[in-house]
């Protein structure tokens, strides 16, 4: 574990739980469905679509923690998921958009700001990269589970060393 994760545990923002690969795999599958929903709702309901793409990122990151036997507490919430995953995997640039998208989603959810469909489509590739990053680390790269092949999907391509 990292020092930051130890601090989150000591502060009661994270807790230790039995590692659960099955639940982590379910979360990755749900995250992929959320990405599809975000894309399909972008024009009709961009606020909901943006929340769906954020939830995809959050669930994928929570799955990474779940496999390690960690879970955010109600006290730690979404920010604890972000902080723990950044502490454990932050050296990869693929996670950088997570904080910005979380803050934007909070503005929409709690401050009544609106999202434009273009905002959803612009952040969808980054969300897809985070979901697939988590899937690779969770060995959830199962056949048929790939993201939909839509115009933006070509941007969501990762090799073991590089996510673009």
Short mmCIF file of N, CA and C in Angstrom, two decimals:
data_model
loop_
_atom_site.label_atom_id
_atom_site.label_comp_id
_atom_site.label_asym_id
_atom_site.label_seq_id
_atom_site.Cartn_x
_atom_site.Cartn_y
_atom_site.Cartn_z
N UNK A 1 0.84 -1.19 0.00
CA UNK A 1 0.00 0.00 0.00
C UNK A 1 0.88 1.25 0.00
N UNK A 2 0.28 2.34 -0.35
CA UNK A 2 1.00 3.60 -0.34
C UNK A 2 0.71 4.36 0.95
N UNK A 3 1.53 5.33 1.22
CA UNK A 3 1.33 6.18 2.40
C UNK A 3 -0.02 6.87 2.32
N UNK A 4 -0.41 7.35 1.13
CA UNK A 4 -1.69 8.03 0.97
C UNK A 4 -2.86 7.10 1.27
N UNK A 5 -2.77 5.86 0.83
CA UNK A 5 -3.84 4.90 1.11
C UNK A 5 -3.89 4.62 2.60
N UNK A 6 -2.74 4.48 3.24
CA UNK A 6 -2.70 4.28 4.69
C UNK A 6 -3.36 5.44 5.42
N UNK A 7 -3.14 6.65 4.94
CA UNK A 7 -3.78 7.83 5.56
C UNK A 7 -5.30 7.79 5.38
N UNK A 8 -5.76 7.40 4.20
CA UNK A 8 -7.20 7.29 3.96
C UNK A 8 -7.82 6.23 4.86
N UNK A 9 -7.12 5.14 5.06
CA UNK A 9 -7.61 4.10 5.97
C UNK A 9 -7.66 4.62 7.40
N UNK A 10 -6.60 5.28 7.85
CA UNK A 10 -6.53 5.80 9.22
C UNK A 10 -7.61 6.86 9.47
N UNK A 11 -7.94 7.63 8.43
CA UNK A 11 -8.95 8.69 8.56
C UNK A 11 -10.37 8.16 8.44
N UNK A 12 -10.51 6.87 8.16
CA UNK A 12 -11.85 6.30 8.02
C UNK A 12 -12.51 6.62 6.70
N UNK A 13 -11.74 7.03 5.71
CA UNK A 13 -12.28 7.33 4.39
C UNK A 13 -12.26 6.10 3.49
N UNK A 14 -11.40 5.16 3.81
CA UNK A 14 -11.34 3.85 3.16
C UNK A 14 -11.44 2.80 4.25
N UNK A 15 -11.92 1.63 3.87
CA UNK A 15 -11.92 0.51 4.80
C UNK A 15 -11.45 -0.74 4.08
N UNK A 16 -10.93 -1.67 4.87
CA UNK A 16 -10.53 -2.96 4.32
C UNK A 16 -11.74 -3.87 4.27
N UNK A 17 -11.88 -4.56 3.15
CA UNK A 17 -12.94 -5.54 2.95
C UNK A 17 -12.31 -6.77 2.29
N UNK A 18 -13.00 -7.89 2.30
CA UNK A 18 -12.43 -9.04 1.57
C UNK A 18 -12.33 -8.70 0.07
N UNK A 19 -11.20 -8.98 -0.55
CA UNK A 19 -11.09 -8.76 -2.00
C UNK A 19 -12.18 -9.54 -2.72
N UNK A 20 -12.77 -8.93 -3.73
CA UNK A 20 -13.89 -9.56 -4.43
C UNK A 20 -13.76 -9.32 -5.93
N UNK A 21 -13.09 -10.24 -6.61
CA UNK A 21 -12.87 -10.11 -8.05
C UNK A 21 -14.18 -10.21 -8.82
N UNK A 22 -15.12 -11.02 -8.36
CA UNK A 22 -16.39 -11.17 -9.06
C UNK A 22 -17.15 -9.83 -9.04
N UNK A 23 -17.22 -9.21 -7.89
CA UNK A 23 -17.90 -7.90 -7.80
C UNK A 23 -17.16 -6.85 -8.62
N UNK A 24 -15.85 -6.92 -8.63
CA UNK A 24 -15.07 -5.97 -9.44
C UNK A 24 -15.38 -6.14 -10.92
N UNK A 25 -15.49 -7.38 -11.36
CA UNK A 25 -15.82 -7.64 -12.77
C UNK A 25 -17.22 -7.12 -13.10
N UNK A 26 -18.16 -7.31 -12.18
CA UNK A 26 -19.52 -6.77 -12.40
C UNK A 26 -19.47 -5.25 -12.52
N UNK A 27 -18.66 -4.61 -11.68
CA UNK A 27 -18.55 -3.15 -11.73
C UNK A 27 -17.97 -2.68 -13.05
N UNK A 28 -16.99 -3.41 -13.58
CA UNK A 28 -16.41 -3.05 -14.88
C UNK A 28 -17.47 -3.19 -15.97
N UNK A 29 -18.23 -4.25 -15.94
CA UNK A 29 -19.30 -4.43 -16.94
C UNK A 29 -20.33 -3.31 -16.83
N UNK A 30 -20.69 -2.94 -15.60
CA UNK A 30 -21.63 -1.83 -15.41
C UNK A 30 -21.03 -0.53 -15.94
N UNK A 31 -19.75 -0.33 -15.71
CA UNK A 31 -19.09 0.89 -16.21
C UNK A 31 -19.15 0.95 -17.73
N UNK A 32 -18.95 -0.17 -18.38
CA UNK A 32 -19.03 -0.19 -19.85
C UNK A 32 -20.46 0.13 -20.31
N UNK A 33 -21.45 -0.40 -19.61
CA UNK A 33 -22.84 -0.07 -19.97
C UNK A 33 -23.11 1.42 -19.78
N UNK A 34 -22.56 1.99 -18.71
CA UNK A 34 -22.75 3.42 -18.46
C UNK A 34 -22.16 4.26 -19.59
N UNK A 35 -21.04 3.83 -20.12
CA UNK A 35 -20.44 4.56 -21.26
C UNK A 35 -21.37 4.52 -22.47
N UNK A 36 -21.94 3.36 -22.72
CA UNK A 36 -22.89 3.25 -23.84
C UNK A 36 -24.09 4.15 -23.59
N UNK A 37 -24.60 4.16 -22.36
CA UNK A 37 -25.73 5.02 -22.02
C UNK A 37 -25.37 6.49 -22.19
N UNK A 38 -24.19 6.86 -21.74
CA UNK A 38 -23.76 8.26 -21.86
C UNK A 38 -23.75 8.70 -23.32
N UNK A 39 -23.23 7.84 -24.17
CA UNK A 39 -23.18 8.19 -25.59
C UNK A 39 -24.58 8.32 -26.17
N UNK A 40 -25.45 7.40 -25.83
CA UNK A 40 -26.80 7.43 -26.43
C UNK A 40 -27.64 8.57 -25.87
N UNK A 41 -27.36 9.03 -24.66
CA UNK A 41 -28.15 10.10 -24.05
C UNK A 41 -27.55 11.49 -24.27
N UNK A 42 -26.40 11.58 -24.87
CA UNK A 42 -25.69 12.86 -24.97
C UNK A 42 -26.54 13.98 -25.55
N UNK A 43 -27.25 13.72 -26.61
CA UNK A 43 -28.07 14.76 -27.25
C UNK A 43 -29.38 15.01 -26.50
N UNK A 44 -30.02 13.95 -26.08
CA UNK A 44 -31.35 14.04 -25.46
C UNK A 44 -31.29 14.56 -24.03
N UNK A 45 -30.33 14.10 -23.24
CA UNK A 45 -30.24 14.47 -21.83
C UNK A 45 -28.76 14.52 -21.43
N UNK A 46 -28.07 15.59 -21.82
CA UNK A 46 -26.63 15.66 -21.57
C UNK A 46 -26.25 15.65 -20.09
N UNK A 47 -27.10 16.19 -19.22
CA UNK A 47 -26.77 16.16 -17.79
C UNK A 47 -26.71 14.72 -17.28
N UNK A 48 -27.71 13.94 -17.64
CA UNK A 48 -27.73 12.53 -17.23
C UNK A 48 -26.59 11.77 -17.91
N UNK A 49 -26.32 12.08 -19.15
CA UNK A 49 -25.23 11.42 -19.87
C UNK A 49 -23.89 11.70 -19.19
N UNK A 50 -23.68 12.94 -18.74
CA UNK A 50 -22.43 13.27 -18.09
C UNK A 50 -22.30 12.53 -16.75
N UNK A 51 -23.40 12.44 -16.04
CA UNK A 51 -23.39 11.67 -14.79
C UNK A 51 -23.07 10.21 -15.07
N UNK A 52 -23.60 9.67 -16.14
CA UNK A 52 -23.33 8.27 -16.50
C UNK A 52 -21.86 8.07 -16.83
N UNK A 53 -21.26 9.00 -17.56
CA UNK A 53 -19.84 8.81 -17.90
C UNK A 53 -18.97 8.96 -16.66
N UNK A 54 -19.35 9.85 -15.75
CA UNK A 54 -18.61 9.95 -14.49
C UNK A 54 -18.78 8.67 -13.68
N UNK A 55 -20.00 8.17 -13.59
CA UNK A 55 -20.24 6.94 -12.84
C UNK A 55 -19.45 5.77 -13.43
N UNK A 56 -19.28 5.75 -14.73
CA UNK A 56 -18.46 4.71 -15.36
C UNK A 56 -17.03 4.78 -14.85
N UNK A 57 -16.49 5.98 -14.80
CA UNK A 57 -15.13 6.16 -14.30
C UNK A 57 -15.02 5.74 -12.84
N UNK A 58 -15.96 6.21 -12.03
CA UNK A 58 -15.94 5.92 -10.60
C UNK A 58 -16.07 4.43 -10.32
N UNK A 59 -17.01 3.77 -11.00
CA UNK A 59 -17.19 2.34 -10.77
C UNK A 59 -15.97 1.54 -11.21
N UNK A 60 -15.36 1.94 -12.30
CA UNK A 60 -14.15 1.25 -12.75
C UNK A 60 -13.03 1.40 -11.73
N UNK A 61 -12.90 2.60 -11.19
CA UNK A 61 -11.85 2.83 -10.18
C UNK A 61 -12.19 2.12 -8.88
N UNK A 62 -13.44 2.10 -8.49
CA UNK A 62 -13.84 1.37 -7.29
C UNK A 62 -13.56 -0.12 -7.46
N UNK A 63 -13.70 -0.63 -8.68
CA UNK A 63 -13.41 -2.04 -8.94
C UNK A 63 -11.93 -2.35 -8.69
N UNK A 64 -11.06 -1.42 -9.08
CA UNK A 64 -9.64 -1.61 -8.81
C UNK A 64 -9.38 -1.74 -7.31
N UNK A 65 -10.06 -0.92 -6.54
CA UNK A 65 -9.90 -0.98 -5.08
C UNK A 65 -10.49 -2.27 -4.52
N UNK A 66 -11.65 -2.64 -5.04
CA UNK A 66 -12.35 -3.84 -4.56
C UNK A 66 -11.49 -5.08 -4.70
N UNK A 67 -10.80 -5.17 -5.80
CA UNK A 67 -9.92 -6.32 -6.01
C UNK A 67 -8.76 -6.35 -5.02
N UNK A 68 -8.41 -5.18 -4.49
CA UNK A 68 -7.32 -5.10 -3.51
C UNK A 68 -7.85 -5.18 -2.08
N UNK A 69 -9.16 -5.34 -1.92
CA UNK A 69 -9.72 -5.42 -0.58
C UNK A 69 -9.89 -4.06 0.08
N UNK A 70 -10.19 -3.05 -0.74
CA UNK A 70 -10.42 -1.70 -0.24
C UNK A 70 -11.76 -1.18 -0.73
N UNK A 71 -12.40 -0.35 0.09
CA UNK A 71 -13.66 0.26 -0.32
C UNK A 71 -13.78 1.62 0.36
N UNK A 72 -14.30 2.58 -0.37
CA UNK A 72 -14.55 3.90 0.21
C UNK A 72 -15.68 3.79 1.23
N UNK A 73 -15.55 4.50 2.32
CA UNK A 73 -16.62 4.56 3.31
C UNK A 73 -17.58 5.68 2.92
N UNK A 74 -18.70 5.77 3.63
CA UNK A 74 -19.62 6.88 3.36
C UNK A 74 -18.94 8.21 3.71
N UNK A 75 -18.05 8.18 4.66
CA UNK A 75 -17.30 9.38 5.02
C UNK A 75 -16.33 9.79 3.91
N UNK A 76 -15.72 8.81 3.26
CA UNK A 76 -14.75 9.10 2.21
C UNK A 76 -15.40 9.40 0.87
N UNK A 77 -16.47 8.68 0.56
CA UNK A 77 -17.22 8.91 -0.66
C UNK A 77 -16.41 8.80 -1.94
N UNK A 78 -16.90 9.48 -2.95
CA UNK A 78 -16.29 9.43 -4.27
C UNK A 78 -14.86 9.96 -4.26
N UNK A 79 -14.61 10.97 -3.44
CA UNK A 79 -13.27 11.55 -3.40
C UNK A 79 -12.25 10.54 -2.88
N UNK A 80 -12.65 9.69 -1.95
CA UNK A 80 -11.74 8.67 -1.43
C UNK A 80 -11.39 7.67 -2.53
N UNK A 81 -12.36 7.32 -3.38
CA UNK A 81 -12.08 6.43 -4.51
C UNK A 81 -11.02 7.07 -5.39
N UNK A 82 -11.24 8.32 -5.74
CA UNK A 82 -10.29 9.03 -6.60
C UNK A 82 -8.92 9.10 -5.95
N UNK A 83 -8.85 9.51 -4.70
CA UNK A 83 -7.56 9.67 -4.03
C UNK A 83 -6.81 8.35 -3.90
N UNK A 84 -7.53 7.29 -3.57
CA UNK A 84 -6.88 5.98 -3.42
C UNK A 84 -6.35 5.47 -4.76
N UNK A 85 -7.15 5.59 -5.80
CA UNK A 85 -6.72 5.10 -7.11
C UNK A 85 -5.55 5.93 -7.63
N UNK A 86 -5.60 7.22 -7.41
CA UNK A 86 -4.46 8.06 -7.82
C UNK A 86 -3.20 7.69 -7.04
N UNK A 87 -3.35 7.37 -5.76
CA UNK A 87 -2.19 6.98 -4.96
C UNK A 87 -1.61 5.66 -5.46
N UNK A 88 -2.47 4.75 -5.87
CA UNK A 88 -2.02 3.43 -6.28
C UNK A 88 -1.57 3.37 -7.74
N UNK A 89 -2.24 4.14 -8.62
CA UNK A 89 -1.99 4.03 -10.06
C UNK A 89 -1.71 5.37 -10.72
N UNK A 90 -1.52 6.41 -9.94
CA UNK A 90 -1.45 7.77 -10.45
C UNK A 90 -0.32 8.09 -11.40
N UNK A 91 0.67 7.23 -11.46
CA UNK A 91 1.79 7.51 -12.37
C UNK A 91 1.35 7.43 -13.83
N UNK A 92 0.22 6.81 -14.07
CA UNK A 92 -0.26 6.73 -15.45
C UNK A 92 -1.12 7.96 -15.74
N UNK A 93 -0.93 8.57 -16.86
CA UNK A 93 -1.68 9.76 -17.22
C UNK A 93 -3.14 9.51 -17.51
N UNK A 94 -3.51 8.25 -17.70
CA UNK A 94 -4.88 7.93 -18.07
C UNK A 94 -5.89 8.37 -16.99
N UNK A 95 -5.47 8.46 -15.75
CA UNK A 95 -6.39 8.81 -14.66
C UNK A 95 -6.55 10.32 -14.45
N UNK A 96 -5.74 11.11 -15.10
CA UNK A 96 -5.77 12.56 -14.89
C UNK A 96 -7.16 13.19 -15.05
N UNK A 97 -7.95 12.82 -16.03
CA UNK A 97 -9.25 13.49 -16.20
C UNK A 97 -10.27 13.19 -15.10
N UNK A 98 -10.02 12.18 -14.28
CA UNK A 98 -11.01 11.76 -13.28
C UNK A 98 -11.42 12.92 -12.37
N UNK A 99 -10.48 13.68 -11.84
CA UNK A 99 -10.82 14.77 -10.92
C UNK A 99 -11.62 15.86 -11.63
N UNK A 100 -11.20 16.23 -12.83
CA UNK A 100 -11.91 17.29 -13.56
C UNK A 100 -13.35 16.87 -13.85
N UNK A 101 -13.53 15.63 -14.29
CA UNK A 101 -14.88 15.14 -14.59
C UNK A 101 -15.71 15.05 -13.31
N UNK A 102 -15.10 14.64 -12.20
CA UNK A 102 -15.82 14.56 -10.92
C UNK A 102 -16.29 15.95 -10.50
N UNK A 103 -15.40 16.94 -10.61
CA UNK A 103 -15.79 18.29 -10.23
C UNK A 103 -16.89 18.83 -11.14
N UNK A 104 -16.79 18.57 -12.43
CA UNK A 104 -17.82 19.03 -13.39
C UNK A 104 -19.15 18.36 -13.10
N UNK A 105 -19.12 17.07 -12.84
CA UNK A 105 -20.35 16.35 -12.50
C UNK A 105 -20.98 16.93 -11.23
N UNK A 106 -20.15 17.30 -10.24
CA UNK A 106 -20.68 17.90 -9.02
C UNK A 106 -21.35 19.24 -9.30
N UNK A 107 -20.78 20.02 -10.21
CA UNK A 107 -21.39 21.30 -10.57
C UNK A 107 -22.78 21.08 -11.18
N UNK A 108 -22.89 20.06 -11.98
CA UNK A 108 -24.17 19.74 -12.62
C UNK A 108 -25.15 19.20 -11.57
N UNK A 109 -24.68 18.28 -10.77
CA UNK A 109 -25.54 17.60 -9.80
C UNK A 109 -25.98 18.49 -8.66
N UNK A 110 -25.07 19.31 -8.13
CA UNK A 110 -25.36 20.05 -6.91
C UNK A 110 -25.54 21.55 -7.10
N UNK A 111 -25.05 22.10 -8.20
CA UNK A 111 -25.15 23.54 -8.41
C UNK A 111 -26.08 23.92 -9.55
N UNK A 112 -26.68 22.92 -10.18
CA UNK A 112 -27.64 23.18 -11.23
C UNK A 112 -27.06 23.64 -12.55
N UNK A 113 -25.77 23.49 -12.75
CA UNK A 113 -25.18 23.86 -14.03
C UNK A 113 -25.56 22.82 -15.08
N UNK A 114 -25.53 23.25 -16.32
CA UNK A 114 -25.88 22.37 -17.42
C UNK A 114 -24.66 21.94 -18.20
N UNK A 115 -24.80 20.81 -18.86
CA UNK A 115 -23.75 20.26 -19.70
C UNK A 115 -24.25 20.29 -21.13
N UNK A 116 -23.38 20.61 -22.05
CA UNK A 116 -23.71 20.59 -23.47
C UNK A 116 -23.39 19.19 -24.01
N UNK A 117 -24.15 18.71 -24.99
CA UNK A 117 -23.83 17.40 -25.57
C UNK A 117 -22.38 17.27 -26.03
N UNK A 118 -21.80 18.35 -26.52
CA UNK A 118 -20.40 18.30 -26.94
C UNK A 118 -19.46 18.01 -25.77
N UNK A 119 -19.83 18.48 -24.55
CA UNK A 119 -19.02 18.19 -23.36
C UNK A 119 -19.00 16.69 -23.08
N UNK A 120 -20.17 16.07 -23.22
CA UNK A 120 -20.27 14.63 -23.00
C UNK A 120 -19.38 13.90 -24.01
N UNK A 121 -19.55 14.23 -25.27
CA UNK A 121 -18.79 13.54 -26.31
C UNK A 121 -17.29 13.81 -26.20
N UNK A 122 -16.93 14.98 -25.70
CA UNK A 122 -15.51 15.31 -25.54
C UNK A 122 -14.86 14.49 -24.42
N UNK A 123 -15.62 14.23 -23.35
CA UNK A 123 -15.06 13.50 -22.21
C UNK A 123 -15.28 11.99 -22.28
N UNK A 124 -16.09 11.54 -23.20
CA UNK A 124 -16.36 10.11 -23.34
C UNK A 124 -15.09 9.29 -23.63
N UNK A 125 -14.20 9.73 -24.50
CA UNK A 125 -12.98 8.93 -24.72
C UNK A 125 -12.13 8.78 -23.47
N UNK A 126 -12.00 9.85 -22.68
CA UNK A 126 -11.21 9.76 -21.44
C UNK A 126 -11.86 8.79 -20.47
N UNK A 127 -13.17 8.84 -20.38
CA UNK A 127 -13.88 7.89 -19.49
C UNK A 127 -13.66 6.46 -19.97
N UNK A 128 -13.72 6.26 -21.27
CA UNK A 128 -13.48 4.94 -21.83
C UNK A 128 -12.08 4.43 -21.55
N UNK A 129 -11.11 5.32 -21.62
CA UNK A 129 -9.74 4.91 -21.32
C UNK A 129 -9.59 4.48 -19.86
N UNK A 130 -10.26 5.19 -18.96
CA UNK A 130 -10.18 4.82 -17.54
C UNK A 130 -10.85 3.47 -17.31
N UNK A 131 -12.00 3.25 -17.92
CA UNK A 131 -12.70 1.97 -17.76
C UNK A 131 -11.83 0.84 -18.29
N UNK A 132 -11.24 1.02 -19.45
CA UNK A 132 -10.41 -0.05 -20.01
C UNK A 132 -9.10 -0.21 -19.25
N UNK A 133 -8.57 0.85 -18.68
CA UNK A 133 -7.40 0.77 -17.81
C UNK A 133 -7.72 -0.15 -16.63
N UNK A 134 -8.86 0.09 -16.01
CA UNK A 134 -9.28 -0.74 -14.87
C UNK A 134 -9.55 -2.17 -15.31
N UNK A 135 -10.17 -2.33 -16.46
CA UNK A 135 -10.47 -3.69 -16.95
C UNK A 135 -9.19 -4.49 -17.18
N UNK A 136 -8.19 -3.85 -17.75
CA UNK A 136 -6.92 -4.56 -17.98
C UNK A 136 -6.27 -4.98 -16.68
N UNK A 137 -6.32 -4.12 -15.68
CA UNK A 137 -5.72 -4.45 -14.41
C UNK A 137 -6.56 -5.43 -13.61
N UNK A 138 -7.81 -5.57 -13.98
CA UNK A 138 -8.70 -6.51 -13.31
C UNK A 138 -8.91 -7.77 -14.14
N UNK A 139 -8.19 -7.89 -15.24
CA UNK A 139 -8.35 -9.04 -16.13
C UNK A 139 -9.79 -9.23 -16.58
N UNK A 140 -10.46 -8.14 -16.93
CA UNK A 140 -11.84 -8.20 -17.40
C UNK A 140 -11.90 -7.94 -18.89
N UNK A 141 -10.84 -8.20 -19.59
CA UNK A 141 -10.84 -7.98 -21.03
C UNK A 141 -11.46 -9.20 -21.70
N UNK A 142 -12.70 -9.47 -21.35
CA UNK A 142 -13.39 -10.65 -21.87
C UNK A 142 -13.91 -10.41 -23.28
N UNK A 143 -14.03 -11.45 -24.07
CA UNK A 143 -14.53 -11.31 -25.44
C UNK A 143 -15.92 -10.68 -25.45
N UNK A 144 -16.11 -9.79 -26.37
CA UNK A 144 -17.42 -9.16 -26.52
C UNK A 144 -17.68 -8.05 -25.53
N UNK A 145 -16.75 -7.77 -24.64
CA UNK A 145 -16.97 -6.75 -23.62
C UNK A 145 -16.37 -5.41 -24.01
N UNK A 146 -15.84 -5.31 -25.19
CA UNK A 146 -15.21 -4.07 -25.63
C UNK A 146 -16.23 -2.96 -25.76
N UNK A 147 -15.74 -1.75 -25.78
CA UNK A 147 -16.61 -0.60 -25.95
C UNK A 147 -17.23 -0.61 -27.34
N UNK A 148 -18.35 0.04 -27.49
CA UNK A 148 -19.00 0.06 -28.79
C UNK A 148 -18.11 0.69 -29.85
N UNK A 149 -18.22 0.19 -31.06
CA UNK A 149 -17.41 0.76 -32.14
C UNK A 149 -18.19 1.89 -32.78
N UNK A 150 -18.02 3.05 -32.22
CA UNK A 150 -18.67 4.26 -32.69
C UNK A 150 -17.57 5.24 -33.08
N UNK A 151 -17.90 6.37 -33.65
CA UNK A 151 -16.85 7.28 -34.12
C UNK A 151 -15.78 7.60 -33.08
N UNK A 152 -16.15 7.79 -31.82
CA UNK A 152 -15.14 8.13 -30.83
C UNK A 152 -14.39 6.91 -30.32
N UNK A 153 -14.89 5.71 -30.53
CA UNK A 153 -14.29 4.50 -29.96
C UNK A 153 -12.87 4.29 -30.43
N UNK A 154 -12.54 4.76 -31.61
CA UNK A 154 -11.17 4.57 -32.08
C UNK A 154 -10.18 5.33 -31.20
N UNK A 155 -10.64 6.35 -30.46
CA UNK A 155 -9.78 7.07 -29.56
C UNK A 155 -9.52 6.31 -28.28
N UNK A 156 -10.33 5.29 -28.03
CA UNK A 156 -10.23 4.53 -26.79
C UNK A 156 -9.46 3.27 -27.08
N UNK A 157 -8.17 3.42 -27.33
CA UNK A 157 -7.35 2.27 -27.61
C UNK A 157 -6.16 2.27 -26.68
N UNK A 158 -5.87 1.13 -26.12
CA UNK A 158 -4.78 1.04 -25.17
C UNK A 158 -3.94 -0.17 -25.48
N UNK A 159 -2.66 -0.03 -25.30
CA UNK A 159 -1.74 -1.14 -25.32
C UNK A 159 -1.27 -1.31 -23.88
N UNK A 160 -0.56 -2.37 -23.57
CA UNK A 160 -0.11 -2.54 -22.19
C UNK A 160 0.74 -1.37 -21.67
N UNK A 161 1.39 -0.64 -22.54
CA UNK A 161 2.25 0.43 -22.10
C UNK A 161 1.69 1.83 -22.33
N UNK A 162 0.62 1.94 -23.11
CA UNK A 162 0.19 3.27 -23.52
C UNK A 162 -1.31 3.33 -23.72
N UNK A 163 -1.95 4.31 -23.12
CA UNK A 163 -3.36 4.58 -23.38
C UNK A 163 -3.45 5.92 -24.06
N UNK A 164 -4.18 5.97 -25.16
CA UNK A 164 -4.31 7.22 -25.90
C UNK A 164 -5.71 7.76 -25.79
#
